[in-house]
């Protein structure tokens, strides 16, 4: 996965708007868009650090093509796991408990 893909995924995962992130890190919206569109421009180190800090991830995570040596955290979850978390966060407490019960059933079934 490339820098632009990871950056785009992080913005989407966190439910942010591009203009929010660009404003927070102090760059123009068009400059920020150049990082995530087909051009795939890489920011300078200072800007990359600001972006990573704002998103709560490491710069290494955003730029590395192989993350096996980076500390485990939610930034390394598979796309399906991240999607599940995003959906889960938007459910009612009751529905979250239903999902957790189902997950426990599936986990127990798998361990047999």
PDB file of C-alpha atoms in Angstrom:
ATOM      1  CA  UNK A   1       0.000   0.000   0.000  1.00  0.00           C
ATOM      2  CA  UNK A   2       1.346   3.441  -0.892  1.00  0.00           C
ATOM      3  CA  UNK A   3       1.512   6.649   1.136  1.00  0.00           C
ATOM      4  CA  UNK A   4      -1.471   8.105  -0.705  1.00  0.00           C
ATOM      5  CA  UNK A   5      -3.533   4.943  -0.103  1.00  0.00           C
ATOM      6  CA  UNK A   6      -2.722   4.814   3.604  1.00  0.00           C
ATOM      7  CA  UNK A   7      -3.371   8.516   4.013  1.00  0.00           C
ATOM      8  CA  UNK A   8      -6.700   8.267   2.199  1.00  0.00           C
ATOM      9  CA  UNK A   9      -7.654   5.214   4.296  1.00  0.00           C
ATOM     10  CA  UNK A  10      -6.780   6.967   7.568  1.00  0.00           C
ATOM     11  CA  UNK A  11      -8.872  10.000   6.681  1.00  0.00           C
ATOM     12  CA  UNK A  12     -11.815   7.797   5.759  1.00  0.00           C
ATOM     13  CA  UNK A  13     -11.381   5.525   8.795  1.00  0.00           C
ATOM     14  CA  UNK A  14     -11.432   8.482  11.148  1.00  0.00           C
ATOM     15  CA  UNK A  15     -14.414  10.078   9.403  1.00  0.00           C
ATOM     16  CA  UNK A  16     -12.541  13.260   8.582  1.00  0.00           C
ATOM     17  CA  UNK A  17     -12.757  15.621   5.658  1.00  0.00           C
ATOM     18  CA  UNK A  18      -9.691  16.469   3.587  1.00  0.00           C
ATOM     19  CA  UNK A  19     -10.217  20.170   4.266  1.00  0.00           C
ATOM     20  CA  UNK A  20     -10.217  19.470   8.034  1.00  0.00           C
ATOM     21  CA  UNK A  21      -6.857  17.729   7.868  1.00  0.00           C
ATOM     22  CA  UNK A  22      -5.273  20.239   5.491  1.00  0.00           C
ATOM     23  CA  UNK A  23      -6.413  23.131   7.675  1.00  0.00           C
ATOM     24  CA  UNK A  24      -5.189  21.438  10.852  1.00  0.00           C
ATOM     25  CA  UNK A  25      -1.708  20.870   9.435  1.00  0.00           C
ATOM     26  CA  UNK A  26      -1.511  24.316   7.854  1.00  0.00           C
ATOM     27  CA  UNK A  27      -1.405  23.543   4.139  1.00  0.00           C
ATOM     28  CA  UNK A  28      -3.732  24.366   1.280  1.00  0.00           C
ATOM     29  CA  UNK A  29      -6.485  21.977   0.358  1.00  0.00           C
ATOM     30  CA  UNK A  30      -5.098  21.633  -3.181  1.00  0.00           C
ATOM     31  CA  UNK A  31      -1.647  20.724  -1.853  1.00  0.00           C
ATOM     32  CA  UNK A  32      -3.168  18.118   0.435  1.00  0.00           C
ATOM     33  CA  UNK A  33      -5.244  16.709  -2.419  1.00  0.00           C
ATOM     34  CA  UNK A  34      -2.020  16.193  -4.389  1.00  0.00           C
ATOM     35  CA  UNK A  35      -0.953  13.735  -1.670  1.00  0.00           C
ATOM     36  CA  UNK A  36      -4.030  11.525  -2.048  1.00  0.00           C
ATOM     37  CA  UNK A  37      -4.999  11.828  -5.707  1.00  0.00           C
ATOM     38  CA  UNK A  38      -3.490  10.131  -8.763  1.00  0.00           C
ATOM     39  CA  UNK A  39      -0.415  12.384  -8.614  1.00  0.00           C
ATOM     40  CA  UNK A  40       0.616  10.799  -5.320  1.00  0.00           C
ATOM     41  CA  UNK A  41       2.958  13.635  -4.393  1.00  0.00           C
ATOM     42  CA  UNK A  42       4.894  13.013  -1.177  1.00  0.00           C
ATOM     43  CA  UNK A  43       4.923  15.799   1.418  1.00  0.00           C
ATOM     44  CA  UNK A  44       8.108  17.116   2.944  1.00  0.00           C
ATOM     45  CA  UNK A  45       9.163  15.545   6.238  1.00  0.00           C
ATOM     46  CA  UNK A  46       7.810  18.365   8.400  1.00  0.00           C
ATOM     47  CA  UNK A  47       4.384  18.160   6.775  1.00  0.00           C
ATOM     48  CA  UNK A  48       4.342  14.350   6.957  1.00  0.00           C
ATOM     49  CA  UNK A  49       5.016  14.552  10.695  1.00  0.00           C
ATOM     50  CA  UNK A  50       2.193  17.066  11.177  1.00  0.00           C
ATOM     51  CA  UNK A  51      -0.210  14.862   9.197  1.00  0.00           C
ATOM     52  CA  UNK A  52       0.769  11.722  11.102  1.00  0.00           C
ATOM     53  CA  UNK A  53       0.434  13.489  14.460  1.00  0.00           C
ATOM     54  CA  UNK A  54      -2.984  14.855  13.552  1.00  0.00           C
ATOM     55  CA  UNK A  55      -4.183  11.411  12.455  1.00  0.00           C
ATOM     56  CA  UNK A  56      -2.665   9.704  15.492  1.00  0.00           C
ATOM     57  CA  UNK A  57      -0.441   7.373  13.490  1.00  0.00           C
ATOM     58  CA  UNK A  58       3.295   7.121  12.952  1.00  0.00           C
ATOM     59  CA  UNK A  59       5.032   8.606   9.942  1.00  0.00           C
ATOM     60  CA  UNK A  60       6.576   5.183   9.435  1.00  0.00           C
ATOM     61  CA  UNK A  61       3.138   3.665   9.059  1.00  0.00           C
ATOM     62  CA  UNK A  62       2.181   6.199   6.385  1.00  0.00           C
ATOM     63  CA  UNK A  63       5.363   5.780   4.336  1.00  0.00           C
ATOM     64  CA  UNK A  64       6.381   2.145   4.812  1.00  0.00           C
ATOM     65  CA  UNK A  65       5.305  -0.433   2.271  1.00  0.00           C
ATOM     66  CA  UNK A  66       6.020  -3.194   4.792  1.00  0.00           C
ATOM     67  CA  UNK A  67       4.756  -2.574   8.323  1.00  0.00           C
ATOM     68  CA  UNK A  68       5.768  -5.836   9.993  1.00  0.00           C
ATOM     69  CA  UNK A  69       8.378  -4.106  12.171  1.00  0.00           C
ATOM     70  CA  UNK A  70       6.107  -1.280  13.287  1.00  0.00           C
ATOM     71  CA  UNK A  71       4.455  -1.538  16.702  1.00  0.00           C
ATOM     72  CA  UNK A  72       1.063  -3.238  16.532  1.00  0.00           C
ATOM     73  CA  UNK A  73      -1.906  -0.888  16.809  1.00  0.00           C
ATOM     74  CA  UNK A  74      -5.214  -0.189  15.109  1.00  0.00           C
ATOM     75  CA  UNK A  75      -3.325   1.504  12.281  1.00  0.00           C
ATOM     76  CA  UNK A  76      -2.262  -1.974  11.121  1.00  0.00           C
ATOM     77  CA  UNK A  77      -5.627  -3.664  11.109  1.00  0.00           C
ATOM     78  CA  UNK A  78      -6.780  -5.236   7.882  1.00  0.00           C
ATOM     79  CA  UNK A  79      -9.232  -3.244   5.769  1.00  0.00           C
ATOM     80  CA  UNK A  80     -12.034  -5.629   6.809  1.00  0.00           C
ATOM     81  CA  UNK A  81     -11.242  -5.203  10.505  1.00  0.00           C
ATOM     82  CA  UNK A  82     -11.137  -1.424  10.134  1.00  0.00           C
ATOM     83  CA  UNK A  83     -14.472  -1.473   8.280  1.00  0.00           C
ATOM     84  CA  UNK A  84     -15.984  -3.615  11.043  1.00  0.00           C
ATOM     85  CA  UNK A  85     -14.776  -1.176  13.702  1.00  0.00           C
ATOM     86  CA  UNK A  86     -16.200   1.770  11.784  1.00  0.00           C
ATOM     87  CA  UNK A  87     -19.588   0.084  11.447  1.00  0.00           C
ATOM     88  CA  UNK A  88     -19.517  -1.089  15.076  1.00  0.00           C
ATOM     89  CA  UNK A  89     -18.906   2.458  16.360  1.00  0.00           C
ATOM     90  CA  UNK A  90     -22.077   3.643  14.620  1.00  0.00           C
ATOM     91  CA  UNK A  91     -24.354   0.958  16.085  1.00  0.00           C
ATOM     92  CA  UNK A  92     -26.568   1.347  19.129  1.00  0.00           C
ATOM     93  CA  UNK A  93     -25.325  -0.173  22.382  1.00  0.00           C
ATOM     94  CA  UNK A  94     -27.875  -2.954  22.011  1.00  0.00           C
ATOM     95  CA  UNK A  95     -26.703  -3.792  18.493  1.00  0.00           C
ATOM     96  CA  UNK A  96     -23.063  -3.659  19.620  1.00  0.00           C
ATOM     97  CA  UNK A  97     -23.884  -6.239  22.302  1.00  0.00           C
ATOM     98  CA  UNK A  98     -25.582  -8.445  19.682  1.00  0.00           C
ATOM     99  CA  UNK A  99     -22.454  -8.270  17.504  1.00  0.00           C
ATOM    100  CA  UNK A 100     -20.209  -9.067  20.484  1.00  0.00           C
ATOM    101  CA  UNK A 101     -22.370 -12.065  21.392  1.00  0.00           C
ATOM    102  CA  UNK A 102     -22.181 -13.336  17.830  1.00  0.00           C
ATOM    103  CA  UNK A 103     -18.411 -12.824  17.759  1.00  0.00           C
ATOM    104  CA  UNK A 104     -18.067 -14.806  21.001  1.00  0.00           C
ATOM    105  CA  UNK A 105     -20.129 -17.658  19.541  1.00  0.00           C
ATOM    106  CA  UNK A 106     -17.975 -17.708  16.407  1.00  0.00           C
ATOM    107  CA  UNK A 107     -14.775 -17.554  18.443  1.00  0.00           C
ATOM    108  CA  UNK A 108     -15.856 -20.483  20.624  1.00  0.00           C
ATOM    109  CA  UNK A 109     -16.871 -22.487  17.570  1.00  0.00           C
ATOM    110  CA  UNK A 110     -13.484 -21.898  15.987  1.00  0.00           C
ATOM    111  CA  UNK A 111     -11.528 -22.964  19.075  1.00  0.00           C
ATOM    112  CA  UNK A 112     -13.190 -26.390  19.136  1.00  0.00           C
TER     113      UNK A 112
END
